[in-house]
mmCIF file of C-alpha atoms in Angstrom:
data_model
loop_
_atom_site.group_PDB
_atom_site.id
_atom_site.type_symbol
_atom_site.label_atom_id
_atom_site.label_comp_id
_atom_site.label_asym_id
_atom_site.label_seq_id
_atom_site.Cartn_x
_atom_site.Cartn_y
_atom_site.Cartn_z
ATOM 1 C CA UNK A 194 1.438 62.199 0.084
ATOM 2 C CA UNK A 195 1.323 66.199 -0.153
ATOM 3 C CA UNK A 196 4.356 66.072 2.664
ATOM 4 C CA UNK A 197 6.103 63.659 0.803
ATOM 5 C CA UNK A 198 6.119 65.990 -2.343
ATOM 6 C CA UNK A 199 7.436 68.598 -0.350
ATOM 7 C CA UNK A 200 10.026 66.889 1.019
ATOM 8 C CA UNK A 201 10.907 65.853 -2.636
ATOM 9 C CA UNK A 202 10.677 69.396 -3.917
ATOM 10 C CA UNK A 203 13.294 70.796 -1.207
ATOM 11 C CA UNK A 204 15.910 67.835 -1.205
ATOM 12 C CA UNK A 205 15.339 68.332 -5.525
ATOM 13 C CA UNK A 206 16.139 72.159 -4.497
ATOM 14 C CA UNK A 207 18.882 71.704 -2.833
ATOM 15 C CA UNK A 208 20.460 69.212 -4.777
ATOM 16 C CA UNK A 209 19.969 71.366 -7.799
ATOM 17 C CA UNK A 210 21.973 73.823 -5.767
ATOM 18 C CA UNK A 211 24.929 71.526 -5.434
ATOM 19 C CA UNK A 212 24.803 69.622 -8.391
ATOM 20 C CA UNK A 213 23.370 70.197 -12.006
ATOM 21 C CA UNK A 214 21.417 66.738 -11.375
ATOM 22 C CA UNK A 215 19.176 68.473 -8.979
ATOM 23 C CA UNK A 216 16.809 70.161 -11.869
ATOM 24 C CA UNK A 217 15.964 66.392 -12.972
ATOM 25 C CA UNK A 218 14.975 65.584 -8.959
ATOM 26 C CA UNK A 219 13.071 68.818 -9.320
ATOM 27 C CA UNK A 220 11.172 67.907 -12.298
ATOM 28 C CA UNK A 221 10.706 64.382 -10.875
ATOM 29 C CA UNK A 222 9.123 65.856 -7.837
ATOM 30 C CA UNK A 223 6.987 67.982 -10.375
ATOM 31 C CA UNK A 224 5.664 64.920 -12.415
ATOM 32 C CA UNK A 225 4.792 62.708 -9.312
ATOM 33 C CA UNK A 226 3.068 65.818 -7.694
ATOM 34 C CA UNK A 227 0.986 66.307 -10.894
ATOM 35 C CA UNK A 228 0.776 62.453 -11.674
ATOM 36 C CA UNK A 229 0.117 61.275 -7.775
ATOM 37 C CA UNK A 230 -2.157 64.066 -7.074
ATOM 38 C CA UNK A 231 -5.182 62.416 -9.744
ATOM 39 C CA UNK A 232 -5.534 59.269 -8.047
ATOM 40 C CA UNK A 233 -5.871 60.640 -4.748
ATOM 41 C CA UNK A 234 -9.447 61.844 -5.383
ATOM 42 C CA UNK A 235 -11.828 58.894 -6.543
ATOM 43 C CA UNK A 236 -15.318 58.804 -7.253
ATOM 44 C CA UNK A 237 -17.765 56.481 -8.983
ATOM 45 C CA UNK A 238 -20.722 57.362 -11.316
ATOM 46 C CA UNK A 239 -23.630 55.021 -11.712
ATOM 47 C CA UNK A 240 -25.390 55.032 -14.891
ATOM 48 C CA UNK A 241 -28.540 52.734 -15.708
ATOM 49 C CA UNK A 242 -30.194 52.600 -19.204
ATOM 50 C CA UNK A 243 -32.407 50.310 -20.768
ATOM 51 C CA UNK A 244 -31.309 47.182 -17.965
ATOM 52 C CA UNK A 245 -27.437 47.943 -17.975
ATOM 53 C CA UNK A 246 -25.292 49.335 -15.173
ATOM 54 C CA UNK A 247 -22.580 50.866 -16.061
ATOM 55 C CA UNK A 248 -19.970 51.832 -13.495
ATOM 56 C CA UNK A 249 -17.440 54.975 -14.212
ATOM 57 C CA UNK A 250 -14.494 56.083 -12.157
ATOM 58 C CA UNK A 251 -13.570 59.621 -12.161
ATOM 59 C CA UNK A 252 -9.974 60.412 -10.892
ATOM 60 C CA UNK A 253 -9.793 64.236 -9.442
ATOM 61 C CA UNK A 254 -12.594 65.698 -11.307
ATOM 62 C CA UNK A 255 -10.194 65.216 -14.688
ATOM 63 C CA UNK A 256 -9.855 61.737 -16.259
ATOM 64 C CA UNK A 257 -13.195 59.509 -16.621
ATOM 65 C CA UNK A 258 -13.144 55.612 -17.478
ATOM 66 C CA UNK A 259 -15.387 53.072 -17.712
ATOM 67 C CA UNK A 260 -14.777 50.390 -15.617
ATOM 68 C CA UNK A 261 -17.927 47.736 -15.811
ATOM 69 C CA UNK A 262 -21.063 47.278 -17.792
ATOM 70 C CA UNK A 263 -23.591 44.835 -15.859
ATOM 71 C CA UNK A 264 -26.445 43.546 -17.794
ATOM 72 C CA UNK A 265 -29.128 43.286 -15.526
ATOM 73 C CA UNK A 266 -30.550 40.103 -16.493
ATOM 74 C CA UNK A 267 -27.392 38.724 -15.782
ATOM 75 C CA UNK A 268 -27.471 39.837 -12.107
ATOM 76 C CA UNK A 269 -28.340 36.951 -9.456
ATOM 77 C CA UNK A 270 -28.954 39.068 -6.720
ATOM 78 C CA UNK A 271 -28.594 42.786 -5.229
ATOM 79 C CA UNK A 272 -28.645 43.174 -2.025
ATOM 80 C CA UNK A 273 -27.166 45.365 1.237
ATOM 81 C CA UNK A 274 -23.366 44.455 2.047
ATOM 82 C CA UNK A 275 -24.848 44.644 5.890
ATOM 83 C CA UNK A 276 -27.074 41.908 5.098
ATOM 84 C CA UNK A 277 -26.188 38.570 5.306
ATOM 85 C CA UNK A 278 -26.696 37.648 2.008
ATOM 86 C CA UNK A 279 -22.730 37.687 0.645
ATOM 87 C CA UNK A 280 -21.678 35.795 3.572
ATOM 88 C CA UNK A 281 -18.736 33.067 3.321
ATOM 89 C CA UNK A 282 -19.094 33.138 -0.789
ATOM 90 C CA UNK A 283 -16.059 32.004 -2.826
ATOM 91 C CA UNK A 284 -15.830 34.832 -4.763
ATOM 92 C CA UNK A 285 -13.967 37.741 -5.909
ATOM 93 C CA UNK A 286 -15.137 41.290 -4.256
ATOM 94 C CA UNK A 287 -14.603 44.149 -6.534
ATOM 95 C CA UNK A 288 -15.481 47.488 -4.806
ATOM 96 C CA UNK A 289 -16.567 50.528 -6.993
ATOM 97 C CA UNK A 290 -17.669 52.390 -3.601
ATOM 98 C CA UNK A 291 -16.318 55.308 -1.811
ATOM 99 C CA UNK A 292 -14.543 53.053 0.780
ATOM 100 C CA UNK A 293 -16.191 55.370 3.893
ATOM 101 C CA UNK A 294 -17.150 53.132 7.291
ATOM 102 C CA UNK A 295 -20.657 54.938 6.867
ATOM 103 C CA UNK A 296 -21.636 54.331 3.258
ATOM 104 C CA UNK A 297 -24.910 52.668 2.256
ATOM 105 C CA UNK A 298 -23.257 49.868 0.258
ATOM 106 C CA UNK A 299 -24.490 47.100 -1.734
ATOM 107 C CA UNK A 300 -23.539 43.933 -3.661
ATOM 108 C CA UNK A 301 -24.241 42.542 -6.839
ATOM 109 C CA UNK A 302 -23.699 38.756 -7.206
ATOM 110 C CA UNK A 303 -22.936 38.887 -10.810
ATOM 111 C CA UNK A 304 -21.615 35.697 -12.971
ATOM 112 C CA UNK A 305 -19.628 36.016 -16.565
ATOM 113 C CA UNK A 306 -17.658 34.186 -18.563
ATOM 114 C CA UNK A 307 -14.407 35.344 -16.447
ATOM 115 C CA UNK A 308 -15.949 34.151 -13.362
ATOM 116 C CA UNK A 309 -17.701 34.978 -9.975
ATOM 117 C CA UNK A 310 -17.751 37.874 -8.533
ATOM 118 C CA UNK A 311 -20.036 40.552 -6.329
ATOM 119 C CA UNK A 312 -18.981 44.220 -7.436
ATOM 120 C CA UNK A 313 -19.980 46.345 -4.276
ATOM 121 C CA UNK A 314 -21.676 49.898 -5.426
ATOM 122 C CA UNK A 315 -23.279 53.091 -3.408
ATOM 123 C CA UNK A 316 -26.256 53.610 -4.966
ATOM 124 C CA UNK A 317 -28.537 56.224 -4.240
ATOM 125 C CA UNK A 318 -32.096 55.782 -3.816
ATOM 126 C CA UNK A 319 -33.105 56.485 -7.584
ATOM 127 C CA UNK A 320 -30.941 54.146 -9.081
ATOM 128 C CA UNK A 321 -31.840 51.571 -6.022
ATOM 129 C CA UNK A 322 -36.050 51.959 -7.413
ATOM 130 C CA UNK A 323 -35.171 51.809 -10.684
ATOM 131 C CA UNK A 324 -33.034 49.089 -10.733
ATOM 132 C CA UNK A 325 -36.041 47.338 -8.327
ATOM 133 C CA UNK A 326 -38.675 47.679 -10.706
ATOM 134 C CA UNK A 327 -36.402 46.506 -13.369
ATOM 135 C CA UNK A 328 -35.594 43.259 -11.705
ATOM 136 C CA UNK A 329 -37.841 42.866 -8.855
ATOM 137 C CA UNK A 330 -37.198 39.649 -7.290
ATOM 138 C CA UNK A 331 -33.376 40.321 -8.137
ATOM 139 C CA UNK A 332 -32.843 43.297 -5.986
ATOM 140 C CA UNK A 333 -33.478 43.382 -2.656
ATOM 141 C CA UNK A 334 -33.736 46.889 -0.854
ATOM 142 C CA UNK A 335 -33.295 47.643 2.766
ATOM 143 C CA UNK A 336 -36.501 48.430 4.235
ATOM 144 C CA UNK A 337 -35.897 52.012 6.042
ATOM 145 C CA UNK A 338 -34.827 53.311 2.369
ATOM 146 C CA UNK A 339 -38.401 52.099 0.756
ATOM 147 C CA UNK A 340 -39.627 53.300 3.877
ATOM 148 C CA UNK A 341 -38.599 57.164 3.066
ATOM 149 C CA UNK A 342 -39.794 57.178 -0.197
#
């Protein structure tokens, strides 16, 4: 991306040089540098209050928007994604995680009036207890992280 933009800035340079055209490449190159740059930096914030999850994305530090509110009665099942419990399901995956190989991940199986689906989170081990005690037989925890704590 950032090598693109450079690109973009010198070819907008040097076509400003030759032509009066070039200050709208260079502004163009500008606005997708400014633009681009906030969605390459993603992160998720959990929040849970009184039995609701609710899932933010942050874009570089900047722009904040909530993106799902799970009620947690409403939840049929929490559990690791390296479990085999969301194996061959017919539903749609929506993942609110960082994406990395090595994250701790996990699914919620979650059912609304728009359908089926199992929204994958990164929870850490506070919101993974609290959410436990909330819903007990609901949320299934992988045993090395009750181990630690």
């Amino acid at each position: 991306f950032y090598i693109g933009i450079v690109l973009l800035f010198l070819i907008g340079f040097y076509v400003s040089v030759i032509s009066p055209f070039g200050f709208v490449a260079l502004l163009a190159a500008a606005a997708a540098a400014y633009f681009g740059s906030a969605r390459l930096h993603v992160e998720y914030e959990y929040v849970f209050v009184t039995n609701e999850l609710a899932i933010d994305r942050i874009l570089s530090q900047r722009t904040r928007k909530r993106m799902k509110k799970l009620d947690i009665q409403k939840i049929e099942k929490m559990a690791s994604m390296k479990s085999h419990e969301f194996g061959n399901n017919q539903v749609k995956v929506v993942d609110f995680s960082s994406g990395k190989a090595d994250a701790n991940t996990y699914g919620i199986a979650y059912s609304d009036e728009n359908g089926k689906f199992v929204y994958v989170i990164e929870p850490n081990d506070n919101l993974l207890k609290c959410m436990k005690s909330a819903a007990p037989r609901k949320v299934m925890i992988e045993q090395n992280i009750t181990a630690k704590n």
